[in-house]
């Protein structure tokens, strides 16, 4: 269905952005899942237009005839949603990285007091950074508004390097291949010239 393809195309383009992080990708995938789940019962723009055409017997001035079979719309949507759900990034890692993103901090001071400290401690240990120092800097950042210290800043930078897709890696490999091919071409040209010069001399 066109509505589903439109949503999947939009999601795909978002996930391929250079600035896309793992946390952002999780947010966009969940948003698309919610949109498609809502469409399962209400339908999208194209579905509604098609249904209006079916009821009138014409769609874009073309007379409609009964087909062999109909798509089970709810089941089709459920299948797409199930596939997207499988593509969601690892939940534990996303939860850990969310602690370093202010957008997900709780609004109530009581909830914010200890929020994210276990996640920051876990991330620091996994990256070989001093965990106690990272947690202390994180606490000052969220409760006092002080700029992140050097240890916490390194964690923030590292958190943005977890890629949601292989698109950036593929772009990097393409750039390397282009550079490598250009170098090979220049080397081959120099060799050809050297052989030509040697042939003339001999």
PDB file of N, CA and C in Angstrom, residues 179-193:
ATOM      1  N   UNK A 179      39.429   6.805  -3.352  1.00  0.00           N
ATOM      2  CA  UNK A 179      40.800   7.271  -3.159  1.00  0.00           C
ATOM      3  C   UNK A 179      41.787   6.229  -3.637  1.00  0.00           C
ATOM      4  N   UNK A 180      41.510   4.957  -3.302  1.00  0.00           N
ATOM      5  CA  UNK A 180      42.394   3.863  -3.690  1.00  0.00           C
ATOM      6  C   UNK A 180      42.449   3.727  -5.199  1.00  0.00           C
ATOM      7  N   UNK A 181      41.291   3.832  -5.866  1.00  0.00           N
ATOM      8  CA  UNK A 181      41.252   3.715  -7.326  1.00  0.00           C
ATOM      9  C   UNK A 181      41.993   4.860  -7.999  1.00  0.00           C
ATOM     10  N   UNK A 182      41.841   6.076  -7.443  1.00  0.00           N
ATOM     11  CA  UNK A 182      42.558   7.216  -8.007  1.00  0.00           C
ATOM     12  C   UNK A 182      44.061   7.034  -7.875  1.00  0.00           C
ATOM     13  N   UNK A 183      44.499   6.506  -6.728  1.00  0.00           N
ATOM     14  CA  UNK A 183      45.929   6.272  -6.514  1.00  0.00           C
ATOM     15  C   UNK A 183      46.442   5.203  -7.474  1.00  0.00           C
ATOM     16  N   UNK A 184      45.632   4.139  -7.648  1.00  0.00           N
ATOM     17  CA  UNK A 184      46.033   3.079  -8.571  1.00  0.00           C
ATOM     18  C   UNK A 184      46.121   3.599 -10.000  1.00  0.00           C
ATOM     19  N   UNK A 185      45.167   4.440 -10.377  1.00  0.00           N
ATOM     20  CA  UNK A 185      45.185   4.980 -11.734  1.00  0.00           C
ATOM     21  C   UNK A 185      46.420   5.833 -11.977  1.00  0.00           C
ATOM     22  N   UNK A 186      46.779   6.674 -10.983  1.00  0.00           N
ATOM     23  CA  UNK A 186      47.966   7.511 -11.128  1.00  0.00           C
ATOM     24  C   UNK A 186      49.225   6.652 -11.217  1.00  0.00           C
ATOM     25  N   UNK A 187      49.279   5.578 -10.379  1.00  0.00           N
ATOM     26  CA  UNK A 187      50.437   4.684 -10.401  1.00  0.00           C
ATOM     27  C   UNK A 187      50.536   3.967 -11.732  1.00  0.00           C
ATOM     28  N   UNK A 188      49.388   3.494 -12.256  1.00  0.00           N
ATOM     29  CA  UNK A 188      49.373   2.794 -13.542  1.00  0.00           C
ATOM     30  C   UNK A 188      49.801   3.719 -14.670  1.00  0.00           C
ATOM     31  N   UNK A 189      49.379   4.986 -14.609  1.00  0.00           N
ATOM     32  CA  UNK A 189      49.759   5.958 -15.640  1.00  0.00           C
ATOM     33  C   UNK A 189      51.264   6.195 -15.630  1.00  0.00           C
ATOM     34  N   UNK A 190      51.826   6.344 -14.414  1.00  0.00           N
ATOM     35  CA  UNK A 190      53.277   6.566 -14.316  1.00  0.00           C
ATOM     36  C   UNK A 190      54.048   5.363 -14.842  1.00  0.00           C
ATOM     37  N   UNK A 191      53.548   4.164 -14.534  1.00  0.00           N
ATOM     38  CA  UNK A 191      54.226   2.957 -15.036  1.00  0.00           C
ATOM     39  C   UNK A 191      54.173   2.880 -16.543  1.00  0.00           C
ATOM     40  N   UNK A 192      53.005   3.232 -17.109  1.00  0.00           N
ATOM     41  CA  UNK A 192      52.851   3.192 -18.562  1.00  0.00           C
ATOM     42  C   UNK A 192      53.800   4.179 -19.228  1.00  0.00           C
ATOM     43  N   UNK A 193      53.923   5.367 -18.638  1.00  0.00           N
ATOM     44  CA  UNK A 193      54.823   6.375 -19.187  1.00  0.00           C
ATOM     45  C   UNK A 193      56.271   5.917 -19.095  1.00  0.00           C
TER      46      UNK A 193
END
